[in-house]
Amino acid sequence: MSIIRVENLVKKFGNITAVNDISFKVEEGTIFGFLGPNGAGKTTTINILCTLLSPTSGRALVAGYDCMKEPASVRKSIGIVFQDTTLDKDLTAYENLVFHAYLYDVPKIEMKDRVNDVLNFVDLYNRKDDTVKKFSGGMKRRLEVARGLIHRPRVLFLDEPTLGLDPQSRNNLWEFIAELPKKHAVTIFMTTHYLEEAEVCDRIAIIDNGKIIATGTPDELKKIVGGDVVYIRTSDNVNAKREIQRSFGFDVLEKEGELYMTCSMGDTCIPEMIRTIGEKVLTVRLQRPTLNDVFLKLTGKAIREEEVSGEGSILESIRAYRRRH
Amino acid sequence: MEFNAIYVIVARELKKFLREKSRLFSAIARPLLWLFIVGAGISRLVPRDTGMPYTQFIFPGIIGMTILFSSMFSSISIIWDKEFGFMKEILVAPVSRTSIVVGKALSGTIVSTIQASVILALFPFLGFQLSLIQIMLVLLICVSVSFCISSFGIVLATFYESYESFSVIMNFIIMPMFFLSGAMYPVKLLPDILKIVAQLNPLTYGIDALKHAIFPDGMGQMSPDFSLLSCASVIIGTSLVFVFVASRSFERKG
Ligand SMILES: Nc1ncnc2c1ncn2[C@@H]1O[C@H](COP(=O)(O)OP(=O)(O)OP(=O)(O)O)[C@@H](O)[C@H]1O
Ligand SMILES: [Mg+2]
């Protein structure tokens, strides 16, 4: 069963079309990723799905309820972690959670247990009596996820859950999010800027300028750019190139004395390649495709300038790829 | 209406109020200043034969002022909640918008009534002798007027997003509301145009009701301007309108 169904959704703010006729479905118990650059319309879509905004036209159903006609039922079925924190910083972690439990009419006898359970789940039990003011960004994020789970929602929305976190906390949070569907019987709808982060998703939709430009599993999307790019420096480029082309059938290109090729599974490809060309190998590096690459491929423009710089070689390979198709 | 939600909204607000002791102090300092300094000064200008000392006449008005400031400013919590995002947590919850407004209005009501009671407790120093029934009646009126003004503040707060713009409009509205409420001078003495404005001000009826309760046999110029029944109907009627309007404008935007 599709737990979220969006049909021809449009949202205009004056003459800005934030969401431009999008349709998609999310299956129950899966993690769905909404991927797009700043201003793509991700938050606007979430706000419509969680009944904070009304669409200009189109339809949205969450847990079988119409977001426009049955907002109360939708609200009961969802939990949400907004892009910007919505905790009361003057209250303690525990008080924030109890507030939420009352708002969602959690039965009083269960309240304490449920609050303590989620606090343990996000590893904040021993900080429960600290005011949220004293929490780090990552702790606040975890507390918000915990809060979103207290009332046992069927869908949990996460709007850029890793915003402002260091790489370590990002990874922890992703591991934690990946476990949610099984542990809490919940469907996850999340947004992010990074394809790497969308790795945990079962399905991804890429949105740009209010339009969905691609949907698929993370692997399917990476295949759009032809997968990973492997760079090899060898002592004998000419022969190495010939050997790789013969054994793997890759299109091997050369740039600044370095060979490079795109392959769908870089990690398994590298060992085989080294076995084939043996001693000639000097250095090997692997570049995973980013959202920016998929983006470039689909729209012909970069997402953000700073992400484009330093990726000259991969841009080259994509241009080469595009010329060939 | 969801009583659990109303309860927890009120509990949060009171918890924050109690953690912030300075608010109670400053809320009480203002009426004391008006009562004992401004009131005492003006009383020298007012002829003695008007029926009662001027400091007694303004007592209901000063209670009304306490309620006005404290109720209007309690709605600032909505602006803070919007600025810090907490409002979204409340708005996505399966709670009717009316419950949210009632919860916020009741928080304002409780805080204002506490402050008004502190001022009311000064009555022996002003030469009043109030019976227990009168005191109960005054408290009842304080509760209803506080609810009315708090929900008016909430109506305003639903239209503003930032603290700066909201405090500008607050200062612009509060002072005229106070001066055109019969607090400092009877409405019946005002020029016609101002009299009309005063009659559109819900606080006028609140203060008038307090006059009925505090000096039921006030006479001449100092007597109440309206009947107690009309005061009660205006206060209850406008409260309902304000709650309705605020709930409506809390509905999703756009
Ligand atoms: N309340 C609003 N009024 C006017 N325009 C808005 C409003 N909210 C969003 N927009 C516009 O709609 C577009 C989409 O915004 P949205 O917040 O949905 O983007 P996003 O994908 O969440 O971006 P980000 O990654 O930066 O969070 C933007 O152009 C934005 O300026
Ligand atoms: Mg966003």
Coordinates of C-alpha atoms in Angstrom, one line a residue, chain A residues 11 48 50-55 67-69 71-72 75-76 78 80 82 84-92 95-96 98-100 102-106 108 131 147, chain B residues 2-13 15-16 19-20 81-97 100 104 250-254:
Chain A
K11 CA 2.1 25.4 -4.9
I48 CA 1.8 20.6 2.4
C50 CA 2.0 17.8 7.1
T51 CA -1.0 20.2 6.6
L52 CA 0.7 23.5 7.4
L53 CA 0.2 24.8 3.9
S54 CA -2.6 24.4 1.4
P55 CA -1.6 23.5 -2.2
C67 CA -4.2 16.5 3.6
M68 CA -6.8 19.1 2.7
K69 CA -10.0 17.5 3.7
P71 CA -6.1 17.4 8.3
A72 CA -6.8 16.2 11.8
R75 CA -1.8 15.1 11.9
K76 CA -2.5 12.1 14.1
I78 CA 2.6 11.8 11.2
I80 CA 8.0 15.6 11.8
F82 CA 11.5 20.3 10.7
D84 CA 14.9 24.4 11.7
T85 CA 14.7 23.2 15.3
T86 CA 11.3 23.5 16.9
L87 CA 12.2 22.7 20.5
D88 CA 11.5 25.0 23.4
K89 CA 15.0 25.8 24.5
D90 CA 13.9 27.0 27.9
L91 CA 12.4 23.7 28.8
T92 CA 14.3 20.5 29.6
E95 CA 9.6 18.6 29.5
N96 CA 9.7 19.0 25.7
V98 CA 6.0 15.4 27.9
F99 CA 4.6 18.5 26.2
H100 CA 4.5 16.6 23.0
Y102 CA 0.1 15.7 26.0
L103 CA -0.5 17.4 22.6
Y104 CA -0.9 14.0 21.0
D105 CA -3.1 12.7 23.7
V106 CA -0.8 9.8 24.7
K108 CA -1.3 9.1 30.9
T131 CA 17.4 22.5 29.4
R147 CA 9.9 13.6 20.0
Chain B
E2 CA -8.7 18.9 23.5
F3 CA -8.4 19.4 27.2
N4 CA -5.0 17.6 27.5
A5 CA -3.6 20.0 24.9
I6 CA -5.1 23.1 26.6
Y7 CA -3.7 21.9 29.9
V8 CA -0.2 21.4 28.6
I9 CA -0.1 24.7 26.7
V10 CA -1.2 26.5 29.9
A11 CA 1.3 24.5 32.1
R12 CA 4.2 25.4 29.8
E13 CA 3.3 29.1 29.9
K15 CA 6.2 27.2 34.1
K16 CA 8.0 29.8 32.1
R19 CA 10.9 30.8 36.1
E20 CA 11.0 34.4 35.2
D81 CA 7.0 30.7 19.5
K82 CA 6.8 31.6 15.9
E83 CA 10.3 33.1 15.9
F84 CA 11.9 30.1 17.6
G85 CA 9.8 27.6 15.5
F86 CA 8.0 26.1 18.5
M87 CA 4.7 27.2 17.0
K88 CA 5.1 24.6 14.2
E89 CA 5.3 21.9 16.8
I90 CA 2.0 23.0 18.1
L91 CA 0.4 23.6 14.7
V92 CA 1.2 20.1 13.3
A93 CA -0.3 18.4 16.3
P94 CA -3.8 16.9 16.0
V95 CA -5.2 19.7 18.1
S96 CA -8.0 22.1 17.0
R97 CA -6.9 25.7 16.4
I100 CA -4.5 26.3 20.9
K104 CA -2.9 30.5 25.1
F250 CA -4.3 30.2 12.8
E251 CA -5.5 28.0 10.0
R252 CA -2.9 27.2 7.4
K253 CA -1.6 30.1 5.5
G254 CA -1.6 30.4 1.7

